[in-house]
Tab-separated table of C-alpha atoms in Angstrom:
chain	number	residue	atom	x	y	z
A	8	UNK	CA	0.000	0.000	0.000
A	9	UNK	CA	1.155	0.919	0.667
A	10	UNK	CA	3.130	3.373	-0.975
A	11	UNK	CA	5.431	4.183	-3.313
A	12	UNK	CA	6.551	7.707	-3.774
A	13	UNK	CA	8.610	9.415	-5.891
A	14	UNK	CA	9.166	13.253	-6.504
A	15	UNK	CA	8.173	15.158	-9.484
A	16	UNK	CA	10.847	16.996	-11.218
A	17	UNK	CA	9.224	20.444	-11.525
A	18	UNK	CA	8.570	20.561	-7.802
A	19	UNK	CA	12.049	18.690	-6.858
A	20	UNK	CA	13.710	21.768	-8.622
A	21	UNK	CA	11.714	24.242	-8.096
A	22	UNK	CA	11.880	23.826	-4.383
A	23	UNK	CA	15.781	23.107	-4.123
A	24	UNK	CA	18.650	23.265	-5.914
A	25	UNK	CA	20.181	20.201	-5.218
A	26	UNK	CA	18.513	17.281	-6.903
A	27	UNK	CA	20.132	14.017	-6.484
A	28	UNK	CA	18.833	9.892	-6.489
A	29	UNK	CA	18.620	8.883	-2.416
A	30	UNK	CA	17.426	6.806	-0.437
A	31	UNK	CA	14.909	7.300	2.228
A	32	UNK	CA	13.571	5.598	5.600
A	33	UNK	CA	10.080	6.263	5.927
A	34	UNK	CA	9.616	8.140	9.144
A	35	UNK	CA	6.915	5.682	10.991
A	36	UNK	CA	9.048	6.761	14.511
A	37	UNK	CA	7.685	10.627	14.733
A	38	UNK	CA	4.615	9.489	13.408
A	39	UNK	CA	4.778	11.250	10.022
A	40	UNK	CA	3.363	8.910	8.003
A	41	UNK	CA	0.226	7.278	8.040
A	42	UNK	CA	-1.692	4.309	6.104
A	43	UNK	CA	-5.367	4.850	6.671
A	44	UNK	CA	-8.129	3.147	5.065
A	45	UNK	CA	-12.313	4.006	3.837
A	46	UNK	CA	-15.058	1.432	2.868
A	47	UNK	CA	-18.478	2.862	2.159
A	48	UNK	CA	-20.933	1.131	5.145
A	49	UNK	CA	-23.912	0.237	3.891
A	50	UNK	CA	-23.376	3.262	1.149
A	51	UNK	CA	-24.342	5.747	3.942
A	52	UNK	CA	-20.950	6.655	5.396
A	53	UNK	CA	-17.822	5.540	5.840
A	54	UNK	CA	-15.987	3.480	7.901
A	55	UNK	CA	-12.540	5.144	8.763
A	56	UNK	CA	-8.909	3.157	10.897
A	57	UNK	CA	-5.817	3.203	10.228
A	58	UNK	CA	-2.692	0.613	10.345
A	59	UNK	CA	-0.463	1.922	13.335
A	60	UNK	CA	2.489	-0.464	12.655
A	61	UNK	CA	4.317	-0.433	9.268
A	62	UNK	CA	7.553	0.328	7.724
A	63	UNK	CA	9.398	0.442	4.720
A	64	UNK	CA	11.770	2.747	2.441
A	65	UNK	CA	11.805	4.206	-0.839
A	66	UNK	CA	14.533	5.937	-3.415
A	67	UNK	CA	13.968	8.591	-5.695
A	68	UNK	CA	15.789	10.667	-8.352
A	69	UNK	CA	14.000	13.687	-9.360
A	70	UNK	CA	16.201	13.580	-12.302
A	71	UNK	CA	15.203	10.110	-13.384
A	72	UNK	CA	11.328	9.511	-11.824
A	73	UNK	CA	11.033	6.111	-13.432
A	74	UNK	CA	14.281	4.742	-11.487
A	75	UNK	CA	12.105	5.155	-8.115
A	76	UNK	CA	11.740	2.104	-5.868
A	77	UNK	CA	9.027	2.251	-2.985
A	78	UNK	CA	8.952	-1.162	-0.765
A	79	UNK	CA	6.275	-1.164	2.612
A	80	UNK	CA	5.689	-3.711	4.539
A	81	UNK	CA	2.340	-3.448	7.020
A	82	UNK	CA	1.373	-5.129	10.084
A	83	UNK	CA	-2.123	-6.499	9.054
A	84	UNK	CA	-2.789	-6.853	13.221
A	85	UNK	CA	-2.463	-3.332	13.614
A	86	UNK	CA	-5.401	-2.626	12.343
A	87	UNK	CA	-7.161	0.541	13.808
A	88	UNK	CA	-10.771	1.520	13.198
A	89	UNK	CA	-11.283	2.984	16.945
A	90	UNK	CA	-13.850	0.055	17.901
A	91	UNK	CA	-12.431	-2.908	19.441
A	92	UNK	CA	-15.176	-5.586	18.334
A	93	UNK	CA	-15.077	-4.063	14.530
A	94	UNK	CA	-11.066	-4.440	14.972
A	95	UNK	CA	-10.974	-7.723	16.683
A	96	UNK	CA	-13.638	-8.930	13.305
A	97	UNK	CA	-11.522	-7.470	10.873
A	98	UNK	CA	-8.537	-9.059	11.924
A	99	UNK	CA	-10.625	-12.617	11.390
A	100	UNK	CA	-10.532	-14.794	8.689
A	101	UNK	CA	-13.434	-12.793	7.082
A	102	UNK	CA	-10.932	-9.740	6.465
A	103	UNK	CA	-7.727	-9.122	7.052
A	104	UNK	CA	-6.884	-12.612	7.977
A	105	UNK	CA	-4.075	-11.853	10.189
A	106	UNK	CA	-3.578	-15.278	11.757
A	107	UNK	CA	-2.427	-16.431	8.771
A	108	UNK	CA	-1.368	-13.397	6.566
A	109	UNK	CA	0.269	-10.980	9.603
A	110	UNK	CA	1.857	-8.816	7.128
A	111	UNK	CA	0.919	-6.459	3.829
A	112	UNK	CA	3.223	-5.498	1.429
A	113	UNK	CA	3.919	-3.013	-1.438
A	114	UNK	CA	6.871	-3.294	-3.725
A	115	UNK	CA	6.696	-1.113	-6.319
A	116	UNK	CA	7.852	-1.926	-10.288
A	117	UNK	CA	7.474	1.602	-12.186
A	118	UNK	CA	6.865	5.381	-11.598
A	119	UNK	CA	5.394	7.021	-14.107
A	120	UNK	CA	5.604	11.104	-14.484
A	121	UNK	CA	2.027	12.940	-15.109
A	122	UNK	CA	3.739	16.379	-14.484
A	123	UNK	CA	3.034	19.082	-12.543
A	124	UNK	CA	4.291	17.141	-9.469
A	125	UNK	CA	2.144	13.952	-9.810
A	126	UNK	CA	2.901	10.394	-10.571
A	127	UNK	CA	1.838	6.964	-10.215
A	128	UNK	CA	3.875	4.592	-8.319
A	129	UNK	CA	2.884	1.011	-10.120
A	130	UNK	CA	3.472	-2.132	-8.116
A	131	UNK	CA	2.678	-5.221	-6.612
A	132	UNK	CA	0.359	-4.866	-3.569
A	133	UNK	CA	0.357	-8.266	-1.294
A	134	UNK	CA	-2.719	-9.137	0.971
A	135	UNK	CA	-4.394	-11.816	2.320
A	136	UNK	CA	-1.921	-14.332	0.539
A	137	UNK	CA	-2.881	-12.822	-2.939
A	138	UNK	CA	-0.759	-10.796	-4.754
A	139	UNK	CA	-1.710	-8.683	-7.640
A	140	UNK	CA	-0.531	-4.993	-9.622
A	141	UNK	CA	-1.768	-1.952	-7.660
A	142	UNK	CA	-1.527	1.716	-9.101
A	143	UNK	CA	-0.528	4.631	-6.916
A	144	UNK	CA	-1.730	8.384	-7.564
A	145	UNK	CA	0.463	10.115	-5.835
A	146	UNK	CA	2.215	13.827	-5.301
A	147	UNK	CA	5.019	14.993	-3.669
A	148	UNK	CA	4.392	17.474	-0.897
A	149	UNK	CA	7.784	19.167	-0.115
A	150	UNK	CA	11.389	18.354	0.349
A	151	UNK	CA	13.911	19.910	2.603
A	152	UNK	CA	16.156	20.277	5.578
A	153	UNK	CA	15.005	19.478	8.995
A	154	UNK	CA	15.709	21.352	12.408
A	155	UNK	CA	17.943	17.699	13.568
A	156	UNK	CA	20.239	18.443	10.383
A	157	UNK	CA	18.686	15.744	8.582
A	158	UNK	CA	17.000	15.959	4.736
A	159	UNK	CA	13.719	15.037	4.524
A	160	UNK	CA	11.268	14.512	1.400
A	161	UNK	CA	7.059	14.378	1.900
A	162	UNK	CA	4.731	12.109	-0.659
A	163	UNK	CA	0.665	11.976	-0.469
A	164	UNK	CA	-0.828	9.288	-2.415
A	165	UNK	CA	-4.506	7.315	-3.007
A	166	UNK	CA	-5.278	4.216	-4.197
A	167	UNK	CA	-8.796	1.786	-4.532
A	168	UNK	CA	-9.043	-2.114	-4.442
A	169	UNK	CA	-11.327	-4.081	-4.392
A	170	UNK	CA	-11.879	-6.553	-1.598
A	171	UNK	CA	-12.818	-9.663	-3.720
A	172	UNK	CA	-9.614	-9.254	-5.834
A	173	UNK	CA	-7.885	-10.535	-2.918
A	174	UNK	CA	-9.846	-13.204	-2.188
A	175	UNK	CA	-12.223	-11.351	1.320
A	176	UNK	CA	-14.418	-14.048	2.274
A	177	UNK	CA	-17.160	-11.808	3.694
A	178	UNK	CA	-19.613	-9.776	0.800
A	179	UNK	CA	-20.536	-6.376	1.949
A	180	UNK	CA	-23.089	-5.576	-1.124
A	181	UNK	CA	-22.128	-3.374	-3.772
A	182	UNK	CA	-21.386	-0.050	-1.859
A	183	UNK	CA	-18.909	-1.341	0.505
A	184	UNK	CA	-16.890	-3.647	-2.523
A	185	UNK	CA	-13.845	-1.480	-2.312
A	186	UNK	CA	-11.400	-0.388	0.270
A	187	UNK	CA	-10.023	3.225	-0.264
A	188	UNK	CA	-6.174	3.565	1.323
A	189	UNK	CA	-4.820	7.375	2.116
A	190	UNK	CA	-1.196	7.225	2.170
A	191	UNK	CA	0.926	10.202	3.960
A	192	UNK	CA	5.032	9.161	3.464
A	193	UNK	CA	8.016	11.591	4.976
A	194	UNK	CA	11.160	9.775	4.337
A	195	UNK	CA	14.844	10.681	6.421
A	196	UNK	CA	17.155	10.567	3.606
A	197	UNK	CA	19.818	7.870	4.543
């Protein structure tokens, strides 16, 4: 999911004048990145969580976008909806299966540039034992120097699956088919 980012050329120089390929941990320490997901209920609202436990890195050249690698791994247990029943049913065989499938990944295989600071990350997306290709829309927010003397580059992205793709046991109805994932990424440049 995860969550493949890249940086856009245009906003890479137009924000900095050094552009250069690195490689980035994904700040999941300070809490400055988040995987959270939507699915419609009953196609009258949403229900809203978040995964509090993941990790992963990614490299970019603003120079080069397609030579961008994201990889994110995501504990499936850590699954956060803020209601402990809903939680304790998603982690189940029904959903998230996390007996038997603890962990999510995302490895990406391209990055395509759309301009104007947006890309898609393209990849494989692992879940529930199934793995299948998974497109990324994603921007880049910023890129910089921190207060700690660090370097630090900042990624949004969205992405839609659907849950029968990867083989969820339990049919919602047509509104609630698809899971919606927010990704927010700040990477420490290593």
């Amino acid at each position: 999911m995860a969550v493949a980012f890249a940086a856009s050329l245009t906003t890479s120089l137009s924000m900095t004048n050094i552009v250069q390929a690195a490689d980035y941990k994904i700040d999941t320490e300070g809490a400055h990145a988040s995987i959270e997901f939507k699915v419609s209920h009953l196609g009258y609202s949403f229900v809203v969580g978040r995964f509090n436990q993941f990790q992963g890195d990614f490299s970019f050249d603003a120079n080069n976008i397609a030579d961008s690698k994201v990889n994110v791994t995501i504990d499936t247990a850590s699954v956060d909806s803020n209601h402990a029943e809903r939680d304790k049913h998603l982690r189940s065989s029904d959903f998230l299966n996390t007996g038997q499938f603890p962990k999510a990944s995302f490895v990406s295989t391209s990055a395509v540039d759309k301009g104007d600071g947006n890309f898609v990350i393209n990849g494989e997306f692992t879940f529930n034992g199934v793995t299948k290709p998974l497109a990324i829309d994603a921007q880049m927010i910023g890129e910089g120097q921190d207060p700690w003397g660090g370097y630090r580059s900042g990624f949004a992205g969205s992405t839609e699956f659907a849950l029968k793709d990867y083989d969820v046991k339990v049919d919602l109805g047509p509104a609630s088919a698809n899971v919606m994932l927010d990704l927010v990424i700040e990477g420490i440049r290593q």
